[in-house]
Every structure is written in structure tokens, then in C-alpha cells.
Coordinates of C-alpha atoms and ligand atoms in Angstrom, one line a residue:
X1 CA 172.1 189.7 -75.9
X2 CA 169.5 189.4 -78.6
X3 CA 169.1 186.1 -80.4
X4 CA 169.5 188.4 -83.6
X5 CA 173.5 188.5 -83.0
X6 CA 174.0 185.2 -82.5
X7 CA 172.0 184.3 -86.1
X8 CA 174.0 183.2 -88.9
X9 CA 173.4 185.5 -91.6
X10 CA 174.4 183.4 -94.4
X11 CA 171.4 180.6 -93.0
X12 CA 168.8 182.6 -93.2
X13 CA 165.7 180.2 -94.2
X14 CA 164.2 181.0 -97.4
X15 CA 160.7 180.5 -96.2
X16 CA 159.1 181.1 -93.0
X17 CA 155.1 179.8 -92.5
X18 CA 153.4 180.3 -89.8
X19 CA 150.2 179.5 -88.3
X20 CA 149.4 182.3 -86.6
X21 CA 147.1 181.3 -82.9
X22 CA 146.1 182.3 -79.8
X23 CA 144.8 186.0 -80.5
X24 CA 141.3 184.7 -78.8
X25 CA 143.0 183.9 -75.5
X26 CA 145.2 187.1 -75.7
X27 CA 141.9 188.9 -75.6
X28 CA 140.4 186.9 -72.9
X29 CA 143.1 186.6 -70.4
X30 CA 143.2 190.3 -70.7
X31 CA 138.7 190.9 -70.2
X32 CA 139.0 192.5 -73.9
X33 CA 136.7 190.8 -76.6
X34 CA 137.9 187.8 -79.0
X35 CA 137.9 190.0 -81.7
X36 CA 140.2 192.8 -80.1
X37 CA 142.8 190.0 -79.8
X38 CA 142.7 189.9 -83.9
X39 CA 142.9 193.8 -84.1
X40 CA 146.2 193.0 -81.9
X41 CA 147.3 190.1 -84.0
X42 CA 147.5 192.4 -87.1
X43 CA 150.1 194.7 -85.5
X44 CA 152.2 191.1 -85.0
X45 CA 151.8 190.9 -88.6
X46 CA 153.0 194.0 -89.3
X47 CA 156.0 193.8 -87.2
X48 CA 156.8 189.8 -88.0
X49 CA 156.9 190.5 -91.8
X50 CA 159.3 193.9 -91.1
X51 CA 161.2 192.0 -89.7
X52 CA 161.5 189.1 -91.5
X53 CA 161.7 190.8 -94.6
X54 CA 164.9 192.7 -92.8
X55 CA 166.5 189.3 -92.5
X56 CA 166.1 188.5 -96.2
X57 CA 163.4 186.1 -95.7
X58 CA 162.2 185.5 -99.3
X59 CA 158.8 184.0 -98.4
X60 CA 156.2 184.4 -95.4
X61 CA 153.6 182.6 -95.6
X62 CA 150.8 183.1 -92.8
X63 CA 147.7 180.8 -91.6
X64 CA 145.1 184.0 -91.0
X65 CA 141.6 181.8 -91.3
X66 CA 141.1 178.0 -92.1
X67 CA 138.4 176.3 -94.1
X68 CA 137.2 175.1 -90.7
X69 CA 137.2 178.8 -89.0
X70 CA 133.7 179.6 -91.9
X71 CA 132.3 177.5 -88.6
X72 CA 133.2 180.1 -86.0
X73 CA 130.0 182.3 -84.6
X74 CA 129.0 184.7 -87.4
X75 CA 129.9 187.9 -86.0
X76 CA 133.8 186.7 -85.5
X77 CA 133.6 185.5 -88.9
X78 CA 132.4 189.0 -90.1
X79 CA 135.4 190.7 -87.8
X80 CA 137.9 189.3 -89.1
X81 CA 136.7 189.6 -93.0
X82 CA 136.6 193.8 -91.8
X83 CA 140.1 193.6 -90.3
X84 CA 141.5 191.6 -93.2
X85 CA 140.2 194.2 -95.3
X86 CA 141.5 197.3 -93.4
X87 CA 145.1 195.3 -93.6
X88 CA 145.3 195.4 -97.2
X89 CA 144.1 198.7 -97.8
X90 CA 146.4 200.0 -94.8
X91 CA 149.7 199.3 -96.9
X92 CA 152.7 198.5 -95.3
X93 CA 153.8 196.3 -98.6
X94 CA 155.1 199.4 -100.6
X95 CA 157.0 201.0 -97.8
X96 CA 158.8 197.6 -97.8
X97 CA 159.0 196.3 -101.1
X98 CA 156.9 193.0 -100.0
X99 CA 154.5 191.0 -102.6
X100 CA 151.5 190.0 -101.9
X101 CA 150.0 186.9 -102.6
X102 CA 147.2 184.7 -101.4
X103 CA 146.5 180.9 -101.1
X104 CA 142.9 179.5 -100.3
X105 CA 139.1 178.8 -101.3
X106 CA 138.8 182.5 -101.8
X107 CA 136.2 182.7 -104.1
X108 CA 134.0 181.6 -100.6
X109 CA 134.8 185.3 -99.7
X110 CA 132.6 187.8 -100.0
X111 CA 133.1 189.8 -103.2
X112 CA 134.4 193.3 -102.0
X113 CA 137.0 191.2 -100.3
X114 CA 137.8 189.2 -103.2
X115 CA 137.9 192.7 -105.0
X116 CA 140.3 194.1 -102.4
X117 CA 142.7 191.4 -102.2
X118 CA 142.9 190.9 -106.3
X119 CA 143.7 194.8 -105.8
X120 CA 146.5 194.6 -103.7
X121 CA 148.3 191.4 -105.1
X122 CA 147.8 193.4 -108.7
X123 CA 149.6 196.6 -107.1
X124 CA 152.4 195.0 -105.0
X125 CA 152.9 192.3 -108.0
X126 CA 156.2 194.1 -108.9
X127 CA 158.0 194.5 -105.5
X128 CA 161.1 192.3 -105.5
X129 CA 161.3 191.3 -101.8
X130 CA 160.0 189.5 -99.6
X131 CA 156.3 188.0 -100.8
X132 CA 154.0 187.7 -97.9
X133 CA 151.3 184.8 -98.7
X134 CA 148.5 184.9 -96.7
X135 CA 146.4 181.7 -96.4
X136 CA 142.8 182.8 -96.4
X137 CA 139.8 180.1 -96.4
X138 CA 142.6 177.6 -97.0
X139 CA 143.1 174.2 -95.5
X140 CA 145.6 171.5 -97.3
X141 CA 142.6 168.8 -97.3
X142 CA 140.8 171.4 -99.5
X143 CA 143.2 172.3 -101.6
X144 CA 144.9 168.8 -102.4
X145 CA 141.2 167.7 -102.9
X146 CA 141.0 170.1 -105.7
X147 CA 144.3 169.5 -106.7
X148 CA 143.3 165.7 -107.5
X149 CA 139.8 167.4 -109.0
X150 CA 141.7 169.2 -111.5
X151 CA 144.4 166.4 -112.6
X152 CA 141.5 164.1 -112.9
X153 CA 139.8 166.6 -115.3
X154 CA 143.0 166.6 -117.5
X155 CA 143.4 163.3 -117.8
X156 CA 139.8 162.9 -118.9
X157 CA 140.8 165.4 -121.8
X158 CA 143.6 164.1 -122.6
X159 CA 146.3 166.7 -121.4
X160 CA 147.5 164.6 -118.7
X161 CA 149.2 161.1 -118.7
X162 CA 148.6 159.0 -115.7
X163 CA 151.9 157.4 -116.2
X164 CA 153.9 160.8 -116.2
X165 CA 152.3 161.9 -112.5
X166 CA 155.0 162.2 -110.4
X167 CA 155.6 164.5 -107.0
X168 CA 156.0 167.4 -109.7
X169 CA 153.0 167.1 -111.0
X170 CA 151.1 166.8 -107.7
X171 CA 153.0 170.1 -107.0
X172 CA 152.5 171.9 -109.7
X173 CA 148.5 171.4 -109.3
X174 CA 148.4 173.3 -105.8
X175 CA 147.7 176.3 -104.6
X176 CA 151.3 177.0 -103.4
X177 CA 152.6 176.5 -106.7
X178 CA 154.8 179.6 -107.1
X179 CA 156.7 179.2 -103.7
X180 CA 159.1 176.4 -102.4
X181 CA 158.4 174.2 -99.4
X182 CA 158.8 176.2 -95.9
X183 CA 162.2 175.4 -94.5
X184 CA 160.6 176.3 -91.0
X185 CA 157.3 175.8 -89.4
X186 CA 156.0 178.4 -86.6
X187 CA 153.0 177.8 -84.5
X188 CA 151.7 180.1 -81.6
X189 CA 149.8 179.4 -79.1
X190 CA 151.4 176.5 -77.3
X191 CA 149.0 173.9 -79.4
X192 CA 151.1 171.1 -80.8
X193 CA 149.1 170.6 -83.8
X194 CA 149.1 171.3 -87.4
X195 CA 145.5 172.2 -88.1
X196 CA 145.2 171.1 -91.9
X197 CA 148.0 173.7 -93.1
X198 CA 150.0 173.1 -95.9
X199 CA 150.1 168.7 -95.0
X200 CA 151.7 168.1 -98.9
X201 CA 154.9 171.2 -98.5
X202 CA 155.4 170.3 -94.6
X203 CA 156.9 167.1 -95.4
X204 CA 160.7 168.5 -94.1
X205 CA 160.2 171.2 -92.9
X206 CA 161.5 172.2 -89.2
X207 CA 158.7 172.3 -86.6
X208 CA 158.8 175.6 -84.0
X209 CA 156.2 175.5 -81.2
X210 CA 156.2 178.4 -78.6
X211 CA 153.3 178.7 -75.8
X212 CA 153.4 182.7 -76.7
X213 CA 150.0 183.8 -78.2
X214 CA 150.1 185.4 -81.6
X215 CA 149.4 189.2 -80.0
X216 CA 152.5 188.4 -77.8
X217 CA 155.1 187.3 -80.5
X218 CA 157.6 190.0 -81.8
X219 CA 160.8 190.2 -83.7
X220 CA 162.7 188.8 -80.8
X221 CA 160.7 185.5 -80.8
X222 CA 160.9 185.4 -84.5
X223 CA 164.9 185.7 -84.0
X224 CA 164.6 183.1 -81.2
X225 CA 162.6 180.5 -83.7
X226 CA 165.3 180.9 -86.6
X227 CA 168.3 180.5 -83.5
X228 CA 166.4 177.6 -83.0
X229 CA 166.3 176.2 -86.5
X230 CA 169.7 176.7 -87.4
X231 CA 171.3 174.1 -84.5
X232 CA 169.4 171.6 -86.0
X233 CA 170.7 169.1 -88.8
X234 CA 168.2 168.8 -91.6
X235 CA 169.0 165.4 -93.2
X236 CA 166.0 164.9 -95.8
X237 CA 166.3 161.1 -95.0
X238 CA 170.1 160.5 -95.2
X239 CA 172.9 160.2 -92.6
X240 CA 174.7 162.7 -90.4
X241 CA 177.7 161.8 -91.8
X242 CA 176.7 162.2 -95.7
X243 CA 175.1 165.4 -94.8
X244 CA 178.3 167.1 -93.7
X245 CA 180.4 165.7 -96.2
X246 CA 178.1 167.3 -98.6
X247 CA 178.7 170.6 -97.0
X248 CA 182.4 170.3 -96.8
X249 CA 182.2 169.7 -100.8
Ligands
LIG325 C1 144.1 182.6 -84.4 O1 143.7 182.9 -83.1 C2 143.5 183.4 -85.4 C3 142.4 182.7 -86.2 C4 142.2 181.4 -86.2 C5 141.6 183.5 -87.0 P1 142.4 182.2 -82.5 O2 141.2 183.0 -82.8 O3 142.3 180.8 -82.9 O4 142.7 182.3 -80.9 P2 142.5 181.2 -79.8 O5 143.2 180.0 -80.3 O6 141.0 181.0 -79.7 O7 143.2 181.8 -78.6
LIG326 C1 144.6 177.5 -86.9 O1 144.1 177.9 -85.7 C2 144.1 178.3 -88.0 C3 144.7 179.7 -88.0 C4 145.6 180.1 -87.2 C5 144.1 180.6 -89.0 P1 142.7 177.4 -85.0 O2 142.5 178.1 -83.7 O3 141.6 177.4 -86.0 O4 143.1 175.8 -84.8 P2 142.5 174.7 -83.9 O5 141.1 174.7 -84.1 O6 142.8 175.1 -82.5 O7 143.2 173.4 -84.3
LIG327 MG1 143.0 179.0 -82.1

């Protein structure tokens, strides 16, 4: 029986991220090239966000290249900017209605990528479902470091009151602005690790770790993850007990 029967429909959480690893090791354990194993990793993509977006999943967001991947060998940096780019133009998000939007240092991209992805986010702007973020030149070190940047330069004008920063504030300075915190947490790959993604929004979110490498992960693992996440008790600090009694109300 698929793990898609057993889901509870009415659960469904809002927003999925995922940090999307091992296409390199795909590649290898198979004799191909690192950079077939991305080629590979884009049909995941294709086929995670269909089905996701089937579910009702309002937000995807997906780790596709970290600050700290700019210090990979050139010529992997340079494949993956080429596949990125053959993604957007290839267009799935019309067929099914899915936004796109992007979080990251992207002006650290070259500009007819920049061009590209301003392109696509400008022409999928009006789908209404699912919005598929893709985190591009992003880490959460770089982006809460700007975050601080920016609220610092605001209080130096004057638009900002030190005494009225609260968590809202800190939130509303980020990158991620527009989408709520990920109710679950995917990583592929079998590392248990977090790899500077999205530290401040994390906070309670479900963790999912699976050894499966990116190129091998499909519907049914996605199904699996979400099985997964709903037997679990999410009780943002309080008790079991005031939890369900909150849910019986
Ligand atoms: C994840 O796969 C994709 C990116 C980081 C761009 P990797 O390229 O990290 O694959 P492994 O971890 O080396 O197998
Ligand atoms: C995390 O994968 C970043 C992406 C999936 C884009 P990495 O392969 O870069 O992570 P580490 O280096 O193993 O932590
Ligand atoms: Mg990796």
C-alpha cells in the first residue's frame, strides 16, 4: 500500500523545505560524472514539486546551491548555473499553476541568470498554487547577517526603534519574509546536518532524514516523509496534555 493512502488529507503541512543532497554520489556510485547526478536531481525536482503541489502543499522551498557551494571547483559551479537556467526556461510552473520565487545572495549570480530568474518569478507571479522557492546562493548566516545590516541602517536613520525590535521585526528583515516557517524539514543524503539553511525559520520545524540521495527520492518518499510527520506531536514548548486539549476545543 502506498504511504499516500494512509496520509491524512486534512494535515497536510503547509510548507515543505528541503535541502536537496547527494546528487554527486548518485553520479559516482553509478561511473557517471558529478554533474550528471545534478542533470538527474532536476527530474526529482520536477516530480517532488508535482507532487507536492497535488497534495496542496502551499510552499516548497528547495536548498539548490549554498553560499559555501561558490567554493566548489569552477567547472561544477558553471554546471549547475547552465542547468539552473535550462530549469527555468523549461517551464513546468504554468502547466501547474506553481509561483516562483527565490531566496539568496543572488545578485553574486551571473547576470543572464539574474535576468532569467527575475523573468520567471515576473511570469509565474500570478499562479495561485503552490510557490516553489528555490534557495540560490543562500545560507541563513548570510542572510541574518544582512538582516542585522539593514535594521542597523534604519535605526541610524531614524525609521527604526531599538526598543520596538521584537521576533517580528527580525522576521520581517529576511529573505523569507513572504512565507511562513517550514512545518517539515527534508534532507537527502543520509547526512544529519543542517548546512546553514534557514537556522532563524527551523526553530520548530519537524526534522526528516533519509540515506536516499536526491536523484533517488520520488513521490513515494515524499509521501513516506509527510506519513512520518504526521505521528508526531508538535508541542511548540508546551505539554502533551495542553496540546490535545487544544485540539479537542
Ligand atoms: C546536492 O548534491 C546539490 C548541491 C549541493 C548543489 P551534492 O552535489 O552535494 O552531492 P554529494 O553530497 O556530493 O553527493
Ligand atoms: C547542502 O549540501 C547544500 C545544498 C543541498 C544546496 P552540501 O553538500 O553543500 O552540504 P555539506 O557540505 O555536505 O554540509
Ligand atoms: Mg552534498
Amino acid at each position: 500500500m502506498s504511504y499516500k493512502e494512509k496520509l491524512d488529507l486534512q494535515r497536510i503541512p503547509q510548507h515543505i523545505a528541503i535541502i536537496m543532497d547527494g546528487n554527486g554520489r548518485w553520479a559516482q556510485a553509478k561511473g557517471l560524472s558529478r554533474s550528471m547526478g545534478h542533470q538527474q536531481g532536476v527530474e526529482t525536482v520536477y516530480n517532488i514539486t508535482e507532487a507536492a503541489s497535488n497534495l496542496g502543499v502551499k510552499y516548497l522551498t528547495l536548498y539548490a546551491f549554498s553560499t559555501e557551494n561558490w567554493n566548489r571547483p569552477q567547472s561544477e559551479v558553471d554546471a549547475l548555473m547552465t542547468l539552473i537556467l535550462t530549469h527555468l526556461k523549461e517551464n513546468l510552473y504554468m502547466k501547474n499553476n506553481v509561483r516562483l520565487r527565490l531566496i539568496g545572495d543572488i545578485e553574486r549570480l551571473p547576470d543572464y541568470v539574474q535576468k532569467t530568474i527575475n523573468d520567471c518569478v515576473e511570469h509565474t507571479a500570478k499562479n495561485t498554487g503552490l510557490t516553489q522557492v528555490i534557495a540560490l546562493s543562500y545560507s541563513s548566516r548570510w542572510e541574518l547577517t544582512k538582516a542585522m545590516k539593514d535594521m542597523a541602517e534604519e535605526v541610524k536613520s531614524g525609521a527604526l526603534n531599538p526598543e520596538s525590535i521584537d521576533e517580528k521585526t527580525v522576521t520581517e528583515h529576511l529573505n523569507t519574509r513572504f512565507m511562513p516557517d517550514p512545518d517539515l524539514l527534508i534532507r537527502t543524503g543520509g547526512e544529519l546536518r543542517i548546512s546553514n539553511y534557514l537556522l532563524w525559520q527551523c526553530a520548530y520545524s519537524e526534522l526528516y532524514f533519509t540515506p536516499e540521495y536526491w536523484p533517488d527520492f520520488n513521490a513515494e518518499s515524499l509521501y513516506k516523509a509527510i506519513y512520518d510527520y504526521q505521528q508526531r506531536e508538535r508541542r511548540f514548548g508546551k505539554t502533551g496534555e495542553q496540546v490535545r486539549t487544544e485540539q479537542e476545543g
